[in-house]
Each structure stands twice: as C-alpha cells, then as structure tokens.
Coordinates of N, CA, C and O and ligand atoms in Angstrom, one line a residue:
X1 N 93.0 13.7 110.4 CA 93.0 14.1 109.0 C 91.6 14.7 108.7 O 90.7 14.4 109.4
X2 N 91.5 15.3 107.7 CA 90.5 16.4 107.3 C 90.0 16.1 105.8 O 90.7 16.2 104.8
X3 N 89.0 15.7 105.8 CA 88.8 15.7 104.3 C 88.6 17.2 103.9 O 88.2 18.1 104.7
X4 N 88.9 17.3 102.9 CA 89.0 19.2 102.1 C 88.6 18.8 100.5 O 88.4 17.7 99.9
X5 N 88.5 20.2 100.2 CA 88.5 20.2 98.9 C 89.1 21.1 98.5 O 89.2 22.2 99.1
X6 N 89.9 20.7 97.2 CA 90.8 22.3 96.7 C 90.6 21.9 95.1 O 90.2 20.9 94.5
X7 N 91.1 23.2 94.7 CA 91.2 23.2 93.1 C 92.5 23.3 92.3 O 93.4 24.2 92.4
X8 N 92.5 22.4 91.5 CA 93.3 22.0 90.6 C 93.0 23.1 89.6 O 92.0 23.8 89.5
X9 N 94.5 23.3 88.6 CA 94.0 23.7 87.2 C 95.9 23.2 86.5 O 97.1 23.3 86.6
X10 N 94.8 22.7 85.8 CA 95.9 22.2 84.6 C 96.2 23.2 83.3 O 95.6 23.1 82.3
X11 N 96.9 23.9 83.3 CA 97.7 25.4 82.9 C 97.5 25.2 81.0 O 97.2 24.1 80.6
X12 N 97.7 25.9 80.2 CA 97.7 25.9 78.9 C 98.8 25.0 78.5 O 98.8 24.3 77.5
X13 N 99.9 25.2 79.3 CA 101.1 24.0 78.5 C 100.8 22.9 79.1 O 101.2 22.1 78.2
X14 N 100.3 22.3 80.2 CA 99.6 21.1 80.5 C 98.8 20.4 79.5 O 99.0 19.2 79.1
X15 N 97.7 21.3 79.2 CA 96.7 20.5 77.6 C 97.6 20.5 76.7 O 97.7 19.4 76.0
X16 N 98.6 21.5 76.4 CA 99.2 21.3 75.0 C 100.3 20.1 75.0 O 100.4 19.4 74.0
X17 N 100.7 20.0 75.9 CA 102.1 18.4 76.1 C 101.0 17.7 76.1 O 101.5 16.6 76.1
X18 N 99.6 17.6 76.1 CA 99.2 16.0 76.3 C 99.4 15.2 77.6 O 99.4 13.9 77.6
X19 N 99.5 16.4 78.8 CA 99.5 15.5 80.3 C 98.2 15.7 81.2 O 98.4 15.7 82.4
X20 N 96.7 15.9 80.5 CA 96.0 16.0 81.3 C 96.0 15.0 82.2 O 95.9 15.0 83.5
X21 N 95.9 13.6 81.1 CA 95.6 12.2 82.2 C 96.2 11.9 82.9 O 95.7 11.0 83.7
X22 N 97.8 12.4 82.8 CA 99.1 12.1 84.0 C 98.7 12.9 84.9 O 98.8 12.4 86.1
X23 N 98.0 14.0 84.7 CA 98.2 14.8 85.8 C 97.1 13.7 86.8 O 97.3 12.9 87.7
X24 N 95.9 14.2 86.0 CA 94.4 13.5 86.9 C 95.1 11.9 87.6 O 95.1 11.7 88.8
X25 N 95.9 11.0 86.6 CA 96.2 9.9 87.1 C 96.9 9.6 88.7 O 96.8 8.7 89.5
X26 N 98.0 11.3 88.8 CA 98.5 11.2 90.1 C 97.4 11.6 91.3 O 97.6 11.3 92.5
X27 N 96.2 12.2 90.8 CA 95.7 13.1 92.0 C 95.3 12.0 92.5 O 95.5 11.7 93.7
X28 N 94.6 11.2 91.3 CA 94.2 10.3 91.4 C 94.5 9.1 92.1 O 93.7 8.5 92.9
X29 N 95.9 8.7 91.7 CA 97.0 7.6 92.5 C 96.9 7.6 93.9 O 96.8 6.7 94.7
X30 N 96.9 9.3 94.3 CA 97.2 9.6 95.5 C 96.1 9.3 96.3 O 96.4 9.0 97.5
X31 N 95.1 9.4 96.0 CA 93.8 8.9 96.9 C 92.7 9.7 96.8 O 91.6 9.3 97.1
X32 N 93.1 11.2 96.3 CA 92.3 12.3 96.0 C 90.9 11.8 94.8 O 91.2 11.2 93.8
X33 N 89.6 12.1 95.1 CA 88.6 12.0 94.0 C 88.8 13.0 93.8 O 89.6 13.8 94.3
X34 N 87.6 13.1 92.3 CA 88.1 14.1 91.3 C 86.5 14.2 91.0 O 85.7 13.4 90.4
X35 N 86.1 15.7 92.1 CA 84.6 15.9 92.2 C 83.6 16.3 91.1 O 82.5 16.0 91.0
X36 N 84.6 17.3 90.2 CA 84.0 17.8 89.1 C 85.4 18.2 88.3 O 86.5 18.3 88.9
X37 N 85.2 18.3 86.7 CA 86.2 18.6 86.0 C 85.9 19.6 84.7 O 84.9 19.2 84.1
X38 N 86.2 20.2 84.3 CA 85.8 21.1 83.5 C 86.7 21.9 82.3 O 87.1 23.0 82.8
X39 N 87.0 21.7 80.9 CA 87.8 21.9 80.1 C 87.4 23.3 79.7 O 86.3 23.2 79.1
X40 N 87.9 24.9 79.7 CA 87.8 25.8 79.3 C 88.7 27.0 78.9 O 89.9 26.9 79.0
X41 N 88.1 27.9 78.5 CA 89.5 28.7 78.0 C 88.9 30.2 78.4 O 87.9 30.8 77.9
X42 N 89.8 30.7 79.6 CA 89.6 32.0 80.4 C 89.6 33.0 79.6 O 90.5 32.8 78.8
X43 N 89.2 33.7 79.5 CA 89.3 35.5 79.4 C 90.1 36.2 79.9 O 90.8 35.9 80.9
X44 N 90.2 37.5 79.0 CA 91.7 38.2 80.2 C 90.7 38.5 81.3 O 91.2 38.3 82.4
X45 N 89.9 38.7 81.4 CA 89.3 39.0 82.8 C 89.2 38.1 83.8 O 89.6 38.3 84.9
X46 N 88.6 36.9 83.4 CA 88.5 36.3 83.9 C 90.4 35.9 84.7 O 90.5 35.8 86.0
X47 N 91.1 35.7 84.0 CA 93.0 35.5 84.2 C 93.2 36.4 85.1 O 93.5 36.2 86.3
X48 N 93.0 37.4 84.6 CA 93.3 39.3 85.4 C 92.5 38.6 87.1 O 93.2 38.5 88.1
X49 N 91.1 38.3 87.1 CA 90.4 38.2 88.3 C 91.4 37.1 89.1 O 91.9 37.3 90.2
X50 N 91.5 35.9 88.5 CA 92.1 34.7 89.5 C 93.2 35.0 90.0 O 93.6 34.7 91.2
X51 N 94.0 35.8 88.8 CA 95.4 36.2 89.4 C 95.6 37.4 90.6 O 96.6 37.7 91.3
X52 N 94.3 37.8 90.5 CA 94.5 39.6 91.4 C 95.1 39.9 92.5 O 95.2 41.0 93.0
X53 N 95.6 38.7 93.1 CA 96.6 39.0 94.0 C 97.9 39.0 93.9 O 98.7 39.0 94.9
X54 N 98.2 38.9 92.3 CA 99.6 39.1 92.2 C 99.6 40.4 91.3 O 100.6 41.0 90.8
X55 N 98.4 40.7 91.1 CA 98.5 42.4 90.1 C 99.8 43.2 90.8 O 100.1 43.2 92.0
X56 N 100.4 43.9 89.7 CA 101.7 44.3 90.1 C 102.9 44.0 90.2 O 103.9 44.8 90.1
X57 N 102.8 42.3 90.5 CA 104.1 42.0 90.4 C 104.5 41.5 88.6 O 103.8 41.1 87.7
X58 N 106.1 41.8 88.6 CA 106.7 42.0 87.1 C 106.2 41.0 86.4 O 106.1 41.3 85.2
X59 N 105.7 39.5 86.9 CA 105.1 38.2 86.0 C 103.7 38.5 86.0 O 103.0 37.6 85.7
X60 N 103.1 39.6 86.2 CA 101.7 39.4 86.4 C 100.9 39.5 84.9 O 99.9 38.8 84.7
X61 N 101.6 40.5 84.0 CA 101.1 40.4 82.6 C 101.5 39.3 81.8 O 100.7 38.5 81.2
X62 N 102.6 39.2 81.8 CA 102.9 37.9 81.2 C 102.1 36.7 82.0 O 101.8 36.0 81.0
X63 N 101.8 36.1 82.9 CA 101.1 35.0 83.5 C 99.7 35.3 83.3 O 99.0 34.4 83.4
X64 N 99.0 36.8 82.9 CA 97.8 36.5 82.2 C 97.7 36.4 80.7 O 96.7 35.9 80.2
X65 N 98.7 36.8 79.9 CA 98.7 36.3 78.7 C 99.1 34.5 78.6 O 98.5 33.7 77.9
X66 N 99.9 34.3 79.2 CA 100.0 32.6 79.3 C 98.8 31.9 79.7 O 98.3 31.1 78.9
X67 N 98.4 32.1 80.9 CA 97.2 31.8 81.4 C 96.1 31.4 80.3 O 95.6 30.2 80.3
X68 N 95.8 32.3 79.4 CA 94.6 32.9 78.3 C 95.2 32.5 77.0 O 94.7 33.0 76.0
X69 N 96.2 31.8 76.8 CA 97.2 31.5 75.4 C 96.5 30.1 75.0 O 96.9 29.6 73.9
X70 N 95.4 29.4 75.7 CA 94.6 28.0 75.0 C 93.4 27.6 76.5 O 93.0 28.2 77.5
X71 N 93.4 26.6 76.0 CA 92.3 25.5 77.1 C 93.1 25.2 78.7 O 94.3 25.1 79.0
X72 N 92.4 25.1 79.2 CA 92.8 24.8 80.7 C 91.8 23.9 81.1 O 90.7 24.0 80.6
X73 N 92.1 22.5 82.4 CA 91.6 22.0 83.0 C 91.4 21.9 84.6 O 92.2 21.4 85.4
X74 N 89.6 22.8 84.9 CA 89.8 22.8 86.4 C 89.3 21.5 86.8 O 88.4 20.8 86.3
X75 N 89.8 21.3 88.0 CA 89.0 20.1 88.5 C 89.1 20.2 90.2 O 90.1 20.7 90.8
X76 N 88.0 19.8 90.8 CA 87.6 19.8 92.2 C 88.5 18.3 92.6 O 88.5 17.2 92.0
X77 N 89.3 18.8 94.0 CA 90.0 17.1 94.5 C 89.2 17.2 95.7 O 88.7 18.3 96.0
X78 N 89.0 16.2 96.5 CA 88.3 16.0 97.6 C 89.2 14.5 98.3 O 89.3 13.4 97.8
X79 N 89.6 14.8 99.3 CA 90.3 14.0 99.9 C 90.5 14.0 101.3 O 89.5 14.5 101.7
X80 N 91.3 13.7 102.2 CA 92.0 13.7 103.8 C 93.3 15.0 103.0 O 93.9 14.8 101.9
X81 N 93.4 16.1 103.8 CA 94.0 17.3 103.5 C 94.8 17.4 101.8 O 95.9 17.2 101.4
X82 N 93.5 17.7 101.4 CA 93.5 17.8 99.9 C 94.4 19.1 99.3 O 95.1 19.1 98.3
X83 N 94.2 20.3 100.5 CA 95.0 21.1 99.9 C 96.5 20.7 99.9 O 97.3 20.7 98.9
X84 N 96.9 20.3 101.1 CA 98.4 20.1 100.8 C 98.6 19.0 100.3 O 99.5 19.1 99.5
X85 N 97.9 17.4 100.3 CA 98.6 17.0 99.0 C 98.4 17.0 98.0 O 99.0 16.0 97.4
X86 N 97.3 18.1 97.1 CA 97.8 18.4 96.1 C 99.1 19.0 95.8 O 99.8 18.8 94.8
X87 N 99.3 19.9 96.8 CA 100.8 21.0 96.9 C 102.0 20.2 96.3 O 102.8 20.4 95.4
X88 N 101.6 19.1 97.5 CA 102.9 17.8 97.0 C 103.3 17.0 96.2 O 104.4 16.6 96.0
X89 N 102.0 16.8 95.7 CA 101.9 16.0 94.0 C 102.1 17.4 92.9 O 102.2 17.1 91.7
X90 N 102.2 18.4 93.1 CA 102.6 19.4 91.9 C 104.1 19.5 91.9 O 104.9 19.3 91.0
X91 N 104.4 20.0 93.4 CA 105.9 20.1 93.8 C 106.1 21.6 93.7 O 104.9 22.1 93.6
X92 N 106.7 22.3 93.6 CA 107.4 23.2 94.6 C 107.1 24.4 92.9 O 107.2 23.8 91.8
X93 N 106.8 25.8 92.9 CA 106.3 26.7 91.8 C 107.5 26.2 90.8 O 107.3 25.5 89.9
X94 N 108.8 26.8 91.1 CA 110.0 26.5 89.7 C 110.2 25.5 89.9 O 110.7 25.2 91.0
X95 N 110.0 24.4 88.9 CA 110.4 23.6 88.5 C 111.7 22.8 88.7 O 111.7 21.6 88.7
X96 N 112.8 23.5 88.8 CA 114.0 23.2 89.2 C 114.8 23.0 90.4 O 116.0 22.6 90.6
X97 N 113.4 23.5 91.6 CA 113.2 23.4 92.8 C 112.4 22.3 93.3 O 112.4 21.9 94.5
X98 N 111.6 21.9 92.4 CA 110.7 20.6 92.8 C 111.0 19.3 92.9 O 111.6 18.7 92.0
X99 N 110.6 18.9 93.8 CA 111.4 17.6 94.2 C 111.0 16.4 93.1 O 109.9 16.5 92.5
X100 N 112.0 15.2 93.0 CA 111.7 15.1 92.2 C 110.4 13.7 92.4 O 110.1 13.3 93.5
X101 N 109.8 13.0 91.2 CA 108.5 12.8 91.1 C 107.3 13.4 91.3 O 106.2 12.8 91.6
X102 N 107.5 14.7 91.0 CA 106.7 15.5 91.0 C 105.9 16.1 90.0 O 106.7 16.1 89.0
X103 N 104.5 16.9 89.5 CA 104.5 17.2 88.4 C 105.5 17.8 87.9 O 106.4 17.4 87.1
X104 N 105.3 19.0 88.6 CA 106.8 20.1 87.7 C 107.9 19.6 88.1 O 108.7 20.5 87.9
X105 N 108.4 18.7 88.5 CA 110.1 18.2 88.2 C 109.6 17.5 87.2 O 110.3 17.7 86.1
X106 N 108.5 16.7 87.0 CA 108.6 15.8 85.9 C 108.4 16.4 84.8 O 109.1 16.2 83.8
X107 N 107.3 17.4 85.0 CA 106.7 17.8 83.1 C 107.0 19.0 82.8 O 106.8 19.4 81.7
X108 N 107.5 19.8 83.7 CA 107.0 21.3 83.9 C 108.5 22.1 82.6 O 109.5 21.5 82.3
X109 N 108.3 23.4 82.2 CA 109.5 23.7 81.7 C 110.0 25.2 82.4 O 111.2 25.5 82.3
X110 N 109.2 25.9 83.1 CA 109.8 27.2 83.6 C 108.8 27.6 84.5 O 107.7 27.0 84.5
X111 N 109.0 28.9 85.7 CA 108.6 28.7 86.7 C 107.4 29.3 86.2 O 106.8 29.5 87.3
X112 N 106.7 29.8 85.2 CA 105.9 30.5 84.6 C 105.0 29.2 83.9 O 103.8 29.0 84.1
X113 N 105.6 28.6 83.2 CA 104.4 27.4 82.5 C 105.0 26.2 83.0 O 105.6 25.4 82.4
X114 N 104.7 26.3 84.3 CA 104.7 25.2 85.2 C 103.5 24.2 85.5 O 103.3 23.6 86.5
X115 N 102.9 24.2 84.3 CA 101.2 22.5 84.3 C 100.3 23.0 84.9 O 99.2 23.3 84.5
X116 N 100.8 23.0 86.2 CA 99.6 22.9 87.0 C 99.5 24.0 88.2 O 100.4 24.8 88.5
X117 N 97.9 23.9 88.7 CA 97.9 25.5 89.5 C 97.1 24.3 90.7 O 96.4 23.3 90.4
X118 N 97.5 24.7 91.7 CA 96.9 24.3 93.1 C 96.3 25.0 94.2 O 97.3 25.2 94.8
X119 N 95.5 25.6 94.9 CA 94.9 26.0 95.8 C 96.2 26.0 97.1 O 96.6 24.9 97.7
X120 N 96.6 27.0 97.4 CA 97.5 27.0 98.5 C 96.4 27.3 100.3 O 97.0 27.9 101.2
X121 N 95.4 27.0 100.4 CA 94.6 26.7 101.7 C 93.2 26.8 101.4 O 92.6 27.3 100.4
X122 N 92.8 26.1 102.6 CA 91.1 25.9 102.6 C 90.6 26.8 102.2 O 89.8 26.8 101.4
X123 N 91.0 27.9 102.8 CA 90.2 29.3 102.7 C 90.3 30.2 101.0 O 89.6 31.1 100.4
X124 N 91.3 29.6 100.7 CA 91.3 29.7 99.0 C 90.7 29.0 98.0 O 90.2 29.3 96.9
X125 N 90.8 27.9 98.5 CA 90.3 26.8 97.8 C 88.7 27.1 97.8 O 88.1 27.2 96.7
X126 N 87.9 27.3 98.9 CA 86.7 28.1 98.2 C 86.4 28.4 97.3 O 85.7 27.9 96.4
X127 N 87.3 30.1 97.3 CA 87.0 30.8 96.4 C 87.5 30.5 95.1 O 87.3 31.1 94.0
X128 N 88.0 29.6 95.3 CA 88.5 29.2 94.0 C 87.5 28.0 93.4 O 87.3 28.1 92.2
X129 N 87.0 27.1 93.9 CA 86.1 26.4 93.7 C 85.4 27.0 93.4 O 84.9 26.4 92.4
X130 N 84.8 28.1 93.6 CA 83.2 29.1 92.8 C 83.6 29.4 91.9 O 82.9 29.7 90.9
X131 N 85.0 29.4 91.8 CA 85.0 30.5 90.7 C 84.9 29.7 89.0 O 84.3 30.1 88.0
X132 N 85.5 28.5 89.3 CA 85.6 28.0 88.6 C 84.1 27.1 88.3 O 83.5 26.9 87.2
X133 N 83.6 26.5 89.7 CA 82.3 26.0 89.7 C 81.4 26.2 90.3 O 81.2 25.7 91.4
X134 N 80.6 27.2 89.8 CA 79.6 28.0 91.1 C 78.4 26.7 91.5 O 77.9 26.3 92.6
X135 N 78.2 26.4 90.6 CA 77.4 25.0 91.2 C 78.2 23.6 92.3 O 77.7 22.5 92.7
X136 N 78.9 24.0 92.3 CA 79.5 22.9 93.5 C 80.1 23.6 95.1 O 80.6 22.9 96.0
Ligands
LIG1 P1 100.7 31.0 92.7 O1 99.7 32.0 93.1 O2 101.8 30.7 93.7 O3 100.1 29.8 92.1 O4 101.6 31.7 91.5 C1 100.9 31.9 90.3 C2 101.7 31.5 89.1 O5 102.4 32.6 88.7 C3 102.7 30.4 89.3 O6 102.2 29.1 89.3 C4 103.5 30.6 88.0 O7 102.8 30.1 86.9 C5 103.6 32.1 88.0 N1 104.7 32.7 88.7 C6 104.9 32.7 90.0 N2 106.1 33.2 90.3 C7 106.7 33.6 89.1 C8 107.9 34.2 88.7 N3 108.8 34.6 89.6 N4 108.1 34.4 87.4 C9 107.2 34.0 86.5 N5 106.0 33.4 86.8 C10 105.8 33.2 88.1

C-alpha cells in the first residue's frame, strides 16, 4: 500500500444540505487524514479551468454554473491509496448507481449535484492539489 494524496471537494449542494461534517467524518472514519481544508467560492474561471477536460461535453455549461452557484469545500486526504478510497467512500458519479453507504447513494440527488468531487489518480490529484492549494 501507498500512502497518496488526493483532493476532495465538497460540491455547492454538499454545503447547502449541511453535510460537510458527514462527509469529512467518513474520509475520516476511513483512515484518511485531512491535510488541509479550505471553504471557497470558485469563479467561472476558475470552474471553466478545473472542469477543462470536459469543455464540450452537453453537461459542461451547466456543471460550471452549478459548480459556481455557492461555497465549496476543498480538502487534501492523505492516506494508504487515498485516491481510490476516496473513489469508494463517494461511490460511483450517478447516484443511482452508487452502491449503497456511500456518499452519493446516501446524500446525493442527481448525477450532476452529486456532494462530492474526488481526484480520479495520483497524477491528477497533483494538479488538483495546486490548484486548489498551491502552498501544499
Ligand atoms: P468527473 O470529472 O468524473 O468528476 O465529472 C465531473 C462532474 O460532472 C461529475 O461529478 C458530475 O457533477 C458532472 N457530470 C458528469 N457526468 C455528467 C452527466 N452525464 N450529466 C450531468 N453532469 C455530469
């Protein structure tokens, strides 16, 4: 096993339901520390940049207007292969697909404001870590 780091982000309908601390509590449960955390509210640019590898596809405008619709919570996890189980503690993108005890089987309402955003590999999880915290 690998200790890693990946990035979390707890989505605008996450802050707004009032599940930040469910969320942190599972990463948490799971064994994952919680290196840095950081409460903010993106820009379209900033939404437009994180997302840019889905520019083009038909959800991509609507997921930067959602994205950018309130506060978001990023947070660094650090653990033994952090990227995937964060993957596992969020569960699967639509909601209705995710197994259940999972965030989005638990909290989530559509495959679009689905809580939570996770780093899908090391090599993203980087860049996603700067982006969010260039000092770490
Ligand atoms: P991902 O890069 O896999 O995290 O996907 C980015 C986000 O885009 C997802 O977490 C959803 O919020 C949203 N998304 C992905 N696929 C769809 C879709 N088919 N329809 C609407 N939103 C989507």
């Amino acid at each position: 096993m690998s200790q890693e780091r990946t990035l979390s982000i707890i989505k605008p309908d996450g802050v707004q339901k009032n599940v930040i601390g469910e969320c942190l509590r599972r990463f948490e449960q799971a064994g994952l520390k919680i290196a840095g955390v950081r409460m903010l509210q993106l820009s379209k640019n900033q939404a437009e940049e994180f997302y840019a590898v889905h520019r083009g596809r038909p959800f991509y405008e609507s997921l930067v207007t959602y994205m950018t619709s309130g506060p978001v919570v990023a947070s660094v996890l650090v653990g033994d292969n952090a990227v995937l189980k964060n993957r596992e503690i969020m569960g699967a993108t639509d909601p209705k697909k995710a197994a259940p005890g999972t965030i989005r089987r638990d909290l989530a309402d559509s495959i679009e404001a689905n809580v939570v955003h996770g780093s899908d590999s090391v090599e993203n999880a980087k860049i996603e870590i700067r982006f969010f915290f260039p000092e770490l």
